[in-house]
Amino acid sequence: CAFLSDRMRFHVIAAALLWAAFVESRKIRGISSSYKRFYRERKSFLCIDGSKMIPFEQVNDDYCDCADGSDEPGTSACPRGRFYCTNLGFRPHYIPSSRVNDGICFASVMLVLFVPSLAFCSRNLGQKERAYVEGQMKTLDEGLRLKQQLIEEGVLLWREKQAQLRELQRAAEDLQIKLEEHRRRKHEADRLKEQTLKALKAGDKGKSPSIFRTHSETFARFPELFRTRVLCASLSQSLKISAYIYKYIYIYGGALFGNTQCAESQQLRIVNLSDLLFCLAAEWEATDLKKVEEAYETVNMEISDLQRKLGIDYGTDWEYLFLNGQCYKLKVYEYMYTLCPFNMVSQKSSAGVEVSLGKWGMWAGPPKNHYSQMVYENGEPCWQGGSRTTTVTLTCGTETALRLVKEPSKCQYTMDFETPVACQPVLKQRGVHSEL
């Protein structure tokens, strides 16, 4: 009875397999779901390239009718044909149709052979697939852990940058007030110079002292200038002037600013009053005013640079912010490639010639994974026209590094850039199937 039972079981299994083969034969093998619309059963079949119309029953009849091989996706009849492995539970992908039913089980490829070979493929590839998926999951878990750290650091860094911007803006406001005050004082010194020159030209000796007395506060702002630089004849060519002018500047100036500390010989030669006032205005412009202007310009440049950096899209959680200000290098043959995220890409030859391969442009990933690709554009001009551009694909990894550089077409470069922040939790949905 046991023997009969085994025989009956064998016939049941055989019948089931034959039925499955029959059902499968009614389907078009070797096509992906996106191509099913081309293979809806009807009286005729149009080759996908549009070159020929054939009866539908000639699809997968092991004879190649279409030049593009689209009528034989499930056989090896067409040299240009492709077979789509659904690879249920594994990774689906295409293989050349010539490898269908050739008796060889390809790595990570199943359902290529008929049923008797399937069990052998399943055992071998199941072990390999399990090891592969487990390795990928381990990398993903570690990458996600590191990504979370970088997100937390990114949030803190973002707040620091915002605080730095506010501090710079306050400094710019203070410098602007100081700048306006210094410009007012310079204007006052220039006006004083013009008044004095007019008085001297008119020969009004009585008016000159009144100018000094009226603007004694203005002169009092520059005691060091009067005491050592001008009266000691170190800024301008010394000229003999009238005893009246000399006596007034030296004595009255000394009363305002204290002793001039000039040597006896220097006291006999002193700059004339117009030179004195000219040097006063020039010295003021060249020192304090210039310093304030430079400081104000520097702070505003820092504000603009920081605002530009903060205006970049660094991801939903600012996870890519840490990349700004960093550069990553990879040597490929005689060239050194440099990627500075959110800034630029360059290529440097062993001879030291550096070429721009593009400046930061935009994120260019698909809608479901927007932050998976960067585009750097407007690099140095290409000899055949246009400019060099670089597309950077970001991949999940436990390190942040530039892994691969290619030039698939002239002046069009591609890079693979590995970083933990490219790891996506959605990848974990695949999992490792228990039947492996």
Tab-separated table of C-alpha atoms in Angstrom:
chain	number	residue	atom	x	y	z
A	1	CYS	CA	0.000	0.000	0.000
A	2	ALA	CA	2.836	2.270	0.836
A	3	PHE	CA	4.334	1.554	-2.586
A	4	LEU	CA	1.021	2.326	-4.322
A	5	SER	CA	0.702	5.426	-2.224
A	6	ASP	CA	4.138	6.625	-3.348
A	7	ARG	CA	3.275	5.919	-6.986
A	8	MET	CA	0.018	7.785	-6.661
A	9	ARG	CA	1.836	10.676	-5.033
A	10	PHE	CA	4.342	10.709	-7.909
A	11	HIS	CA	1.532	10.818	-10.509
A	12	VAL	CA	-0.206	13.627	-8.636
A	13	ILE	CA	3.019	15.648	-8.523
A	14	ALA	CA	3.726	14.941	-12.191
A	15	ALA	CA	0.201	15.968	-13.143
A	16	ALA	CA	0.552	19.170	-11.136
A	17	LEU	CA	3.853	19.985	-12.821
A	18	LEU	CA	2.412	19.322	-16.266
A	19	TRP	CA	-0.576	21.539	-15.464
A	20	ALA	CA	1.747	24.268	-14.234
A	21	ALA	CA	3.795	23.947	-17.413
A	22	PHE	CA	0.599	24.151	-19.473
A	23	VAL	CA	-0.605	27.246	-17.624
A	24	GLU	CA	2.853	28.805	-17.906
A	25	SER	CA	2.941	28.043	-21.626
A	26	ARG	CA	-0.135	30.228	-22.108
A	27	LYS	CA	1.806	33.136	-20.633
A	28	ILE	CA	4.586	34.944	-22.425
A	29	ARG	CA	7.788	33.980	-20.674
A	30	GLY	CA	10.748	36.328	-20.393
A	31	ILE	CA	8.982	39.703	-20.219
A	32	SER	CA	8.684	42.188	-17.373
A	33	SER	CA	5.381	43.657	-16.232
A	34	SER	CA	6.204	46.936	-17.970
A	35	TYR	CA	6.344	45.118	-21.359
A	36	LYS	CA	3.153	43.071	-20.970
A	37	ARG	CA	1.160	45.666	-22.900
A	38	PHE	CA	3.081	44.697	-26.056
A	39	TYR	CA	2.168	41.023	-25.655
A	40	ARG	CA	-1.604	41.106	-25.178
A	41	GLU	CA	-2.952	38.056	-27.012
A	42	ARG	CA	-4.512	39.021	-30.319
A	43	LYS	CA	-4.378	37.898	-33.965
A	44	SER	CA	-1.091	39.625	-34.747
A	45	PHE	CA	2.027	40.875	-32.997
A	46	LEU	CA	3.919	44.048	-33.923
A	47	CYS	CA	7.658	43.918	-33.301
A	48	ILE	CA	8.479	46.467	-30.603
A	49	ASP	CA	10.739	48.393	-32.985
A	50	GLY	CA	7.774	48.615	-35.396
A	51	SER	CA	9.647	46.883	-38.199
A	52	LYS	CA	7.341	43.892	-38.793
A	53	MET	CA	3.901	42.400	-38.105
A	54	ILE	CA	3.636	38.628	-37.501
A	55	PRO	CA	0.882	36.217	-36.362
A	56	PHE	CA	0.665	36.167	-32.584
A	57	GLU	CA	1.193	32.386	-32.422
A	58	GLN	CA	4.746	32.948	-33.700
A	59	VAL	CA	5.720	34.643	-30.423
A	60	ASN	CA	8.115	32.380	-28.488
A	61	ASP	CA	7.948	29.689	-31.189
A	62	ASP	CA	11.744	29.297	-31.114
A	63	TYR	CA	12.145	31.049	-34.482
A	64	CYS	CA	13.370	34.626	-34.753
A	65	ASP	CA	11.080	36.855	-36.830
A	66	CYS	CA	11.800	40.340	-35.409
A	67	ALA	CA	15.153	42.043	-35.930
A	68	ASP	CA	15.054	43.393	-32.377
A	69	GLY	CA	14.359	39.902	-30.960
A	70	SER	CA	11.118	41.035	-29.314
A	71	ASP	CA	9.109	38.050	-30.667
A	72	GLU	CA	11.315	35.545	-28.799
A	73	PRO	CA	11.786	36.853	-25.238
A	74	GLY	CA	11.467	33.347	-23.786
A	75	THR	CA	13.689	31.389	-26.178
A	76	SER	CA	17.244	31.570	-27.431
A	77	ALA	CA	16.240	31.973	-31.093
A	78	CYS	CA	17.123	35.668	-31.459
A	79	PRO	CA	20.732	36.841	-30.946
A	80	ARG	CA	19.575	40.248	-29.702
A	81	GLY	CA	16.846	38.908	-27.432
A	82	ARG	CA	16.659	39.472	-23.672
A	83	PHE	CA	15.039	37.229	-21.093
A	84	TYR	CA	13.547	38.798	-17.981
A	85	CYS	CA	14.129	36.704	-14.870
A	86	THR	CA	11.377	37.394	-12.358
A	87	ASN	CA	13.576	35.612	-9.823
A	88	LEU	CA	10.807	35.594	-7.213
A	89	GLY	CA	12.300	36.122	-3.763
A	90	PHE	CA	15.603	37.210	-5.297
A	91	ARG	CA	16.685	40.100	-7.546
A	92	PRO	CA	14.921	40.315	-10.939
A	93	HIS	CA	17.023	41.253	-13.952
A	94	TYR	CA	17.648	40.580	-17.646
A	95	ILE	CA	19.978	38.016	-19.224
A	96	PRO	CA	20.717	37.360	-22.920
A	97	SER	CA	18.078	35.061	-24.427
A	98	SER	CA	20.865	32.850	-25.743
A	99	ARG	CA	21.395	31.599	-22.194
A	100	VAL	CA	17.816	30.340	-21.787
A	101	ASN	CA	17.634	26.535	-21.400
A	102	ASP	CA	21.369	26.086	-21.957
A	103	GLY	CA	21.671	23.867	-18.874
A	104	ILE	CA	23.704	26.406	-16.883
A	105	CYS	CA	22.323	28.026	-13.756
A	106	PHE	CA	23.607	31.595	-13.554
A	107	ALA	CA	24.448	33.267	-10.276
A	108	SER	CA	21.356	34.830	-8.733
A	109	VAL	CA	19.252	33.702	-11.732
A	110	MET	CA	16.346	31.272	-11.398
A	111	LEU	CA	13.361	30.217	-13.472
A	112	VAL	CA	15.610	30.195	-16.534
A	113	LEU	CA	15.628	26.410	-16.687
A	114	PHE	CA	12.746	23.982	-16.726
A	115	VAL	CA	11.432	22.386	-13.565
A	116	PRO	CA	13.891	19.431	-13.183
A	117	SER	CA	16.815	21.871	-12.836
A	118	LEU	CA	14.995	24.331	-10.593
A	119	ALA	CA	15.663	22.523	-7.344
A	120	PHE	CA	19.415	22.448	-8.024
A	121	CYS	CA	19.466	26.173	-8.783
A	122	SER	CA	17.368	26.927	-5.750
A	123	ARG	CA	19.698	25.149	-3.332
A	124	ASN	CA	22.914	26.694	-4.675
A	125	LEU	CA	21.620	30.152	-5.295
A	126	GLY	CA	19.578	30.219	-2.128
A	127	GLN	CA	22.749	29.980	-0.065
A	128	LYS	CA	24.502	32.644	-2.132
A	129	GLU	CA	21.483	34.902	-2.067
A	130	ARG	CA	21.109	34.515	1.688
A	131	ALA	CA	24.775	35.444	2.231
A	132	TYR	CA	24.459	38.387	-0.155
A	133	VAL	CA	21.256	39.728	1.391
A	134	GLU	CA	22.547	39.257	4.929
A	135	GLY	CA	25.693	41.207	4.006
A	136	GLN	CA	23.593	43.945	2.435
A	137	MET	CA	21.339	44.112	5.473
A	138	LYS	CA	24.324	44.340	7.792
A	139	THR	CA	25.730	47.227	5.737
A	140	LEU	CA	22.318	48.878	5.663
A	141	ASP	CA	21.815	48.580	9.425
A	142	GLU	CA	25.248	50.077	10.124
A	143	GLY	CA	24.676	52.772	7.498
A	144	LEU	CA	21.337	53.738	9.031
A	145	ARG	CA	22.918	53.914	12.481
A	146	LEU	CA	25.639	56.240	11.177
A	147	LYS	CA	23.056	58.223	9.240
A	148	GLN	CA	21.116	58.908	12.426
A	149	GLN	CA	24.297	60.242	14.041
A	150	LEU	CA	24.939	62.490	11.041
A	151	ILE	CA	21.343	63.742	11.141
A	152	GLU	CA	21.750	64.719	14.803
A	153	GLU	CA	25.065	66.413	14.003
A	154	GLY	CA	23.457	68.115	11.012
A	155	VAL	CA	20.687	69.611	13.150
A	156	LEU	CA	23.245	70.971	15.629
A	157	LEU	CA	25.426	72.284	12.803
A	158	TRP	CA	22.409	73.977	11.214
A	159	ARG	CA	21.594	75.726	14.481
A	160	GLU	CA	25.232	76.805	14.873
A	161	LYS	CA	25.232	78.262	11.352
A	162	GLN	CA	22.003	80.131	12.051
A	163	ALA	CA	23.456	81.558	15.288
A	164	GLN	CA	26.649	82.500	13.435
A	165	LEU	CA	24.580	84.309	10.806
A	166	ARG	CA	22.695	86.306	13.446
A	167	GLU	CA	25.985	87.251	15.128
A	168	LEU	CA	27.480	88.411	11.822
A	169	GLN	CA	24.382	90.455	11.040
A	170	ARG	CA	24.624	92.211	14.427
A	171	ALA	CA	28.328	92.894	13.802
A	172	ALA	CA	27.474	94.340	10.383
A	173	GLU	CA	24.918	96.688	11.953
A	174	ASP	CA	27.475	97.915	14.519
A	175	LEU	CA	30.120	98.413	11.833
A	176	GLN	CA	27.685	100.331	9.666
A	177	ILE	CA	27.066	102.787	12.527
A	178	LYS	CA	30.826	103.183	13.066
A	179	LEU	CA	31.392	103.587	9.349
A	180	GLU	CA	28.854	106.376	9.099
A	181	GLU	CA	30.478	108.129	12.095
A	182	HIS	CA	33.970	107.853	10.587
A	183	ARG	CA	32.725	109.157	7.249
A	184	ARG	CA	31.118	112.118	9.041
A	185	ARG	CA	34.393	112.900	10.815
A	186	LYS	CA	36.345	112.666	7.576
A	187	HIS	CA	33.891	115.015	5.910
A	188	GLU	CA	34.335	117.424	8.846
A	189	ALA	CA	38.130	117.273	8.507
A	190	ASP	CA	37.893	117.948	4.762
A	191	ARG	CA	35.586	120.899	5.387
A	192	LEU	CA	38.006	122.293	7.987
A	193	LYS	CA	40.845	122.025	5.516
A	194	GLU	CA	38.906	123.985	2.893
A	195	GLN	CA	38.004	126.722	5.383
A	196	THR	CA	41.612	127.102	6.518
A	197	LEU	CA	42.957	127.213	2.970
A	198	LYS	CA	40.492	129.938	2.108
A	199	ALA	CA	41.539	131.939	5.182
A	200	LEU	CA	45.229	131.632	4.309
A	201	LYS	CA	44.674	132.599	0.692
A	202	ALA	CA	42.742	135.648	1.818
A	203	GLY	CA	45.642	136.601	4.105
A	204	ASP	CA	43.336	136.716	7.106
A	205	LYS	CA	45.769	135.978	9.918
A	206	GLY	CA	43.149	136.733	12.486
A	207	LYS	CA	40.779	134.120	11.147
A	208	SER	CA	43.160	131.156	11.322
A	209	PRO	CA	43.336	131.085	15.131
A	210	SER	CA	39.556	131.313	15.288
A	211	ILE	CA	39.307	128.236	13.072
A	212	PHE	CA	41.583	126.346	15.445
A	213	ARG	CA	39.600	127.497	18.461
A	214	THR	CA	36.250	126.718	16.823
A	215	HIS	CA	37.347	123.208	15.852
A	216	SER	CA	39.526	122.438	18.855
A	217	GLU	CA	37.408	119.344	19.555
A	218	THR	CA	38.034	118.086	16.038
A	219	PHE	CA	41.787	118.558	16.405
A	220	ALA	CA	41.680	117.003	19.863
A	221	ARG	CA	40.646	113.705	18.259
A	222	PHE	CA	44.086	113.447	16.665
A	223	PRO	CA	46.633	114.260	19.400
A	224	GLU	CA	49.046	111.548	18.342
A	225	LEU	CA	48.926	112.740	14.761
A	226	PHE	CA	49.841	116.315	15.769
A	227	ARG	CA	52.330	115.355	18.427
A	228	THR	CA	54.592	112.974	16.528
A	229	ARG	CA	53.695	112.531	12.881
A	230	VAL	CA	52.953	115.987	11.487
A	231	LEU	CA	54.742	118.526	13.679
A	232	CYS	CA	57.906	116.449	13.635
A	233	ALA	CA	57.840	116.660	9.834
A	234	SER	CA	57.577	112.920	9.197
A	235	LEU	CA	54.653	112.934	6.760
A	236	SER	CA	55.329	115.818	4.414
A	237	GLN	CA	58.139	117.917	3.027
A	238	SER	CA	59.019	120.529	5.676
A	239	LEU	CA	58.706	124.154	4.707
A	240	LYS	CA	59.671	127.374	6.487
A	241	ILE	CA	56.599	129.407	7.255
A	242	SER	CA	55.992	132.776	8.827
A	243	ALA	CA	56.863	133.245	12.463
A	244	TYR	CA	53.222	134.012	13.199
A	245	ILE	CA	51.915	130.698	11.786
A	246	TYR	CA	54.761	128.748	13.391
A	247	LYS	CA	54.194	130.392	16.779
A	248	TYR	CA	50.462	129.782	16.673
A	249	ILE	CA	50.587	126.115	15.592
A	250	TYR	CA	53.414	125.214	17.922
A	251	ILE	CA	52.337	127.118	21.019
A	252	TYR	CA	48.574	126.874	20.621
A	253	GLY	CA	48.857	123.304	19.383
A	254	GLY	CA	51.019	122.496	22.407
A	255	ALA	CA	48.354	123.916	24.679
A	256	LEU	CA	45.801	121.664	23.044
A	257	PHE	CA	47.839	118.501	22.847
A	258	GLY	CA	50.756	118.924	25.253
A	259	ASN	CA	54.430	119.104	24.322
A	260	THR	CA	55.174	118.117	20.751
A	261	GLN	CA	58.310	116.156	21.681
A	262	CYS	CA	60.019	117.560	18.574
A	263	ALA	CA	63.761	118.097	18.470
A	264	GLU	CA	65.038	121.701	18.520
A	265	SER	CA	66.183	121.515	14.900
A	266	GLN	CA	62.774	120.153	13.868
A	267	GLN	CA	60.981	123.044	15.521
A	268	LEU	CA	62.539	125.450	13.032
A	269	ARG	CA	61.082	123.579	10.063
A	270	ILE	CA	57.408	122.707	10.157
A	271	VAL	CA	54.809	121.830	7.590
A	272	ASN	CA	52.676	124.643	6.452
A	273	LEU	CA	49.107	124.778	7.685
A	274	SER	CA	47.512	123.541	4.463
A	275	ASP	CA	49.853	120.509	4.417
A	276	LEU	CA	49.007	119.893	8.050
A	277	LEU	CA	45.264	119.744	7.390
A	278	PHE	CA	45.721	117.731	4.198
A	279	CYS	CA	47.772	115.134	6.065
A	280	LEU	CA	45.169	115.100	8.810
A	281	ALA	CA	42.370	114.153	6.391
A	282	ALA	CA	44.555	111.710	4.414
A	283	GLU	CA	45.826	109.999	7.560
A	284	TRP	CA	42.309	109.581	8.865
A	285	GLU	CA	41.081	108.117	5.571
A	286	ALA	CA	44.035	105.740	5.251
A	287	THR	CA	43.852	104.338	8.780
A	288	ASP	CA	40.673	104.192	10.852
A	289	LEU	CA	38.181	104.761	8.046
A	290	LYS	CA	39.863	102.247	5.759
A	291	LYS	CA	40.002	99.634	8.518
A	292	VAL	CA	36.312	100.029	9.295
A	293	GLU	CA	35.420	99.848	5.602
A	294	GLU	CA	37.474	96.670	5.172
A	295	ALA	CA	35.918	95.091	8.268
A	296	TYR	CA	32.424	95.992	7.070
A	297	GLU	CA	33.113	94.527	3.623
A	298	THR	CA	34.572	91.324	5.107
A	299	VAL	CA	31.590	90.781	7.408
A	300	ASN	CA	29.137	91.310	4.547
A	301	MET	CA	31.027	88.812	2.382
A	302	GLU	CA	30.849	86.273	5.213
A	303	ILE	CA	27.117	86.922	5.573
A	304	SER	CA	26.540	86.396	1.832
A	305	ASP	CA	28.586	83.187	1.812
A	306	LEU	CA	26.765	81.811	4.855
A	307	GLN	CA	23.353	82.737	3.453
A	308	ARG	CA	24.253	80.967	0.198
A	309	LYS	CA	25.289	77.833	2.091
A	310	LEU	CA	22.167	77.876	4.258
A	311	GLY	CA	20.034	78.287	1.135
A	312	ILE	CA	21.112	74.883	-0.235
A	313	ASP	CA	18.809	71.868	0.136
A	314	TYR	CA	20.616	69.484	2.506
A	315	GLY	CA	17.860	66.896	2.748
A	316	THR	CA	14.724	66.652	4.841
A	317	ASP	CA	16.732	66.380	8.081
A	318	TRP	CA	19.825	68.390	6.997
A	319	GLU	CA	21.624	65.034	6.799
A	320	TYR	CA	23.821	66.170	3.884
A	321	LEU	CA	24.944	69.405	5.583
A	322	PHE	CA	28.125	67.816	6.935
A	323	LEU	CA	29.369	67.329	3.355
A	324	ASN	CA	29.571	71.079	2.704
A	325	GLY	CA	33.156	72.203	3.181
A	326	GLN	CA	34.539	68.674	2.672
A	327	CYS	CA	36.379	67.307	-0.375
A	328	TYR	CA	36.887	63.689	-1.473
A	329	LYS	CA	39.545	62.437	-3.873
A	330	LEU	CA	40.056	59.370	-6.077
A	331	LYS	CA	43.030	58.637	-8.320
A	332	VAL	CA	42.181	56.993	-11.651
A	333	TYR	CA	45.245	56.242	-13.771
A	334	GLU	CA	47.133	59.530	-14.199
A	335	TYR	CA	44.261	61.728	-13.007
A	336	MET	CA	43.237	62.839	-9.530
A	337	TYR	CA	39.513	63.527	-9.266
A	338	THR	CA	38.163	65.770	-6.510
A	339	LEU	CA	34.541	66.057	-5.429
A	340	CYS	CA	33.640	68.899	-3.076
A	341	PRO	CA	29.895	68.387	-2.446
A	342	PHE	CA	27.725	71.464	-3.022
A	343	ASN	CA	30.752	73.261	-4.465
A	344	MET	CA	32.630	71.797	-7.429
A	345	VAL	CA	34.218	68.799	-9.195
A	346	SER	CA	37.701	68.873	-10.730
A	347	GLN	CA	40.231	66.705	-12.538
A	348	LYS	CA	43.976	67.166	-12.098
A	349	SER	CA	46.530	65.461	-14.321
A	350	SER	CA	49.895	64.151	-13.175
A	351	ALA	CA	51.394	67.168	-14.989
A	352	GLY	CA	49.534	69.475	-12.606
A	353	VAL	CA	46.904	70.747	-15.065
A	354	GLU	CA	43.552	71.132	-13.291
A	355	VAL	CA	40.236	71.183	-15.149
A	356	SER	CA	36.822	72.080	-13.758
A	357	LEU	CA	34.290	69.296	-14.336
A	358	GLY	CA	31.386	71.356	-13.054
A	359	LYS	CA	30.012	73.535	-10.285
A	360	TRP	CA	27.168	72.625	-7.952
A	361	GLY	CA	23.886	72.642	-9.805
A	362	MET	CA	21.029	70.647	-8.286
A	363	TRP	CA	19.651	67.405	-6.926
A	364	ALA	CA	18.530	65.246	-9.842
A	365	GLY	CA	17.277	61.955	-8.409
A	366	PRO	CA	13.846	60.495	-9.266
A	367	PRO	CA	10.803	61.659	-7.260
A	368	LYS	CA	10.903	58.629	-4.957
A	369	ASN	CA	14.604	59.140	-4.185
A	370	HIS	CA	15.278	62.796	-4.934
A	371	TYR	CA	18.582	62.904	-3.029
A	372	SER	CA	20.178	59.982	-4.871
A	373	GLN	CA	21.866	62.060	-7.599
A	374	MET	CA	23.744	65.354	-7.809
A	375	VAL	CA	24.477	67.342	-10.955
A	376	TYR	CA	27.499	69.631	-11.323
A	377	GLU	CA	27.363	71.802	-14.434
A	378	ASN	CA	29.080	74.649	-16.281
A	379	GLY	CA	32.575	73.213	-16.022
A	380	GLU	CA	35.347	74.184	-18.424
A	381	PRO	CA	34.344	74.312	-22.106
A	382	CYS	CA	34.630	71.097	-24.095
A	383	TRP	CA	36.471	71.087	-27.396
A	384	GLN	CA	33.392	69.798	-29.219
A	385	GLY	CA	31.119	72.447	-27.727
A	386	GLY	CA	29.223	72.835	-24.495
A	387	SER	CA	30.747	72.565	-21.048
A	388	ARG	CA	31.828	69.703	-18.832
A	389	THR	CA	29.198	68.256	-16.496
A	390	THR	CA	29.307	65.584	-13.804
A	391	THR	CA	26.509	63.405	-12.443
A	392	VAL	CA	27.167	61.988	-8.977
A	393	THR	CA	25.182	58.947	-7.829
A	394	LEU	CA	24.976	58.526	-4.054
A	395	THR	CA	24.946	54.981	-2.700
A	396	CYS	CA	24.495	53.502	0.754
A	397	GLY	CA	27.661	52.566	2.631
A	398	THR	CA	29.318	52.695	6.018
A	399	GLU	CA	31.966	55.176	4.853
A	400	THR	CA	31.875	58.498	3.033
A	401	ALA	CA	34.144	58.147	0.014
A	402	LEU	CA	34.408	58.651	-3.731
A	403	ARG	CA	34.356	55.124	-5.198
A	404	LEU	CA	34.169	55.332	-8.984
A	405	VAL	CA	34.722	57.854	-11.787
A	406	LYS	CA	33.862	57.303	-15.466
A	407	GLU	CA	33.598	59.348	-18.636
A	408	PRO	CA	30.893	57.479	-20.604
A	409	SER	CA	30.793	60.208	-23.251
A	410	LYS	CA	33.071	63.106	-24.104
A	411	CYS	CA	33.094	65.732	-21.341
A	412	GLN	CA	30.229	63.968	-19.518
A	413	TYR	CA	31.428	62.411	-16.264
A	414	THR	CA	29.780	60.101	-13.748
A	415	MET	CA	30.812	59.405	-10.163
A	416	ASP	CA	29.721	56.902	-7.527
A	417	PHE	CA	29.801	58.471	-4.087
A	418	GLU	CA	29.248	56.276	-1.039
A	419	THR	CA	27.912	57.705	2.210
A	420	PRO	CA	25.769	56.525	5.141
A	421	VAL	CA	23.269	59.346	4.601
A	422	ALA	CA	22.262	57.732	1.283
A	423	CYS	CA	20.943	54.665	3.142
A	424	GLN	CA	17.151	54.412	3.015
A	425	PRO	CA	15.062	52.428	5.537
A	426	VAL	CA	12.713	51.357	2.736
A	427	LEU	CA	15.425	48.986	1.477
A	428	LYS	CA	14.885	46.814	4.531
A	429	GLN	CA	11.472	45.734	3.257
A	430	ARG	CA	13.107	43.142	1.008
A	431	GLY	CA	14.344	41.009	3.883
A	432	VAL	CA	15.653	37.444	3.713
A	433	HIS	CA	13.038	34.858	2.810
A	434	SER	CA	12.771	31.856	5.098
A	435	GLU	CA	12.539	29.438	2.198
A	436	LEU	CA	16.136	30.185	1.262
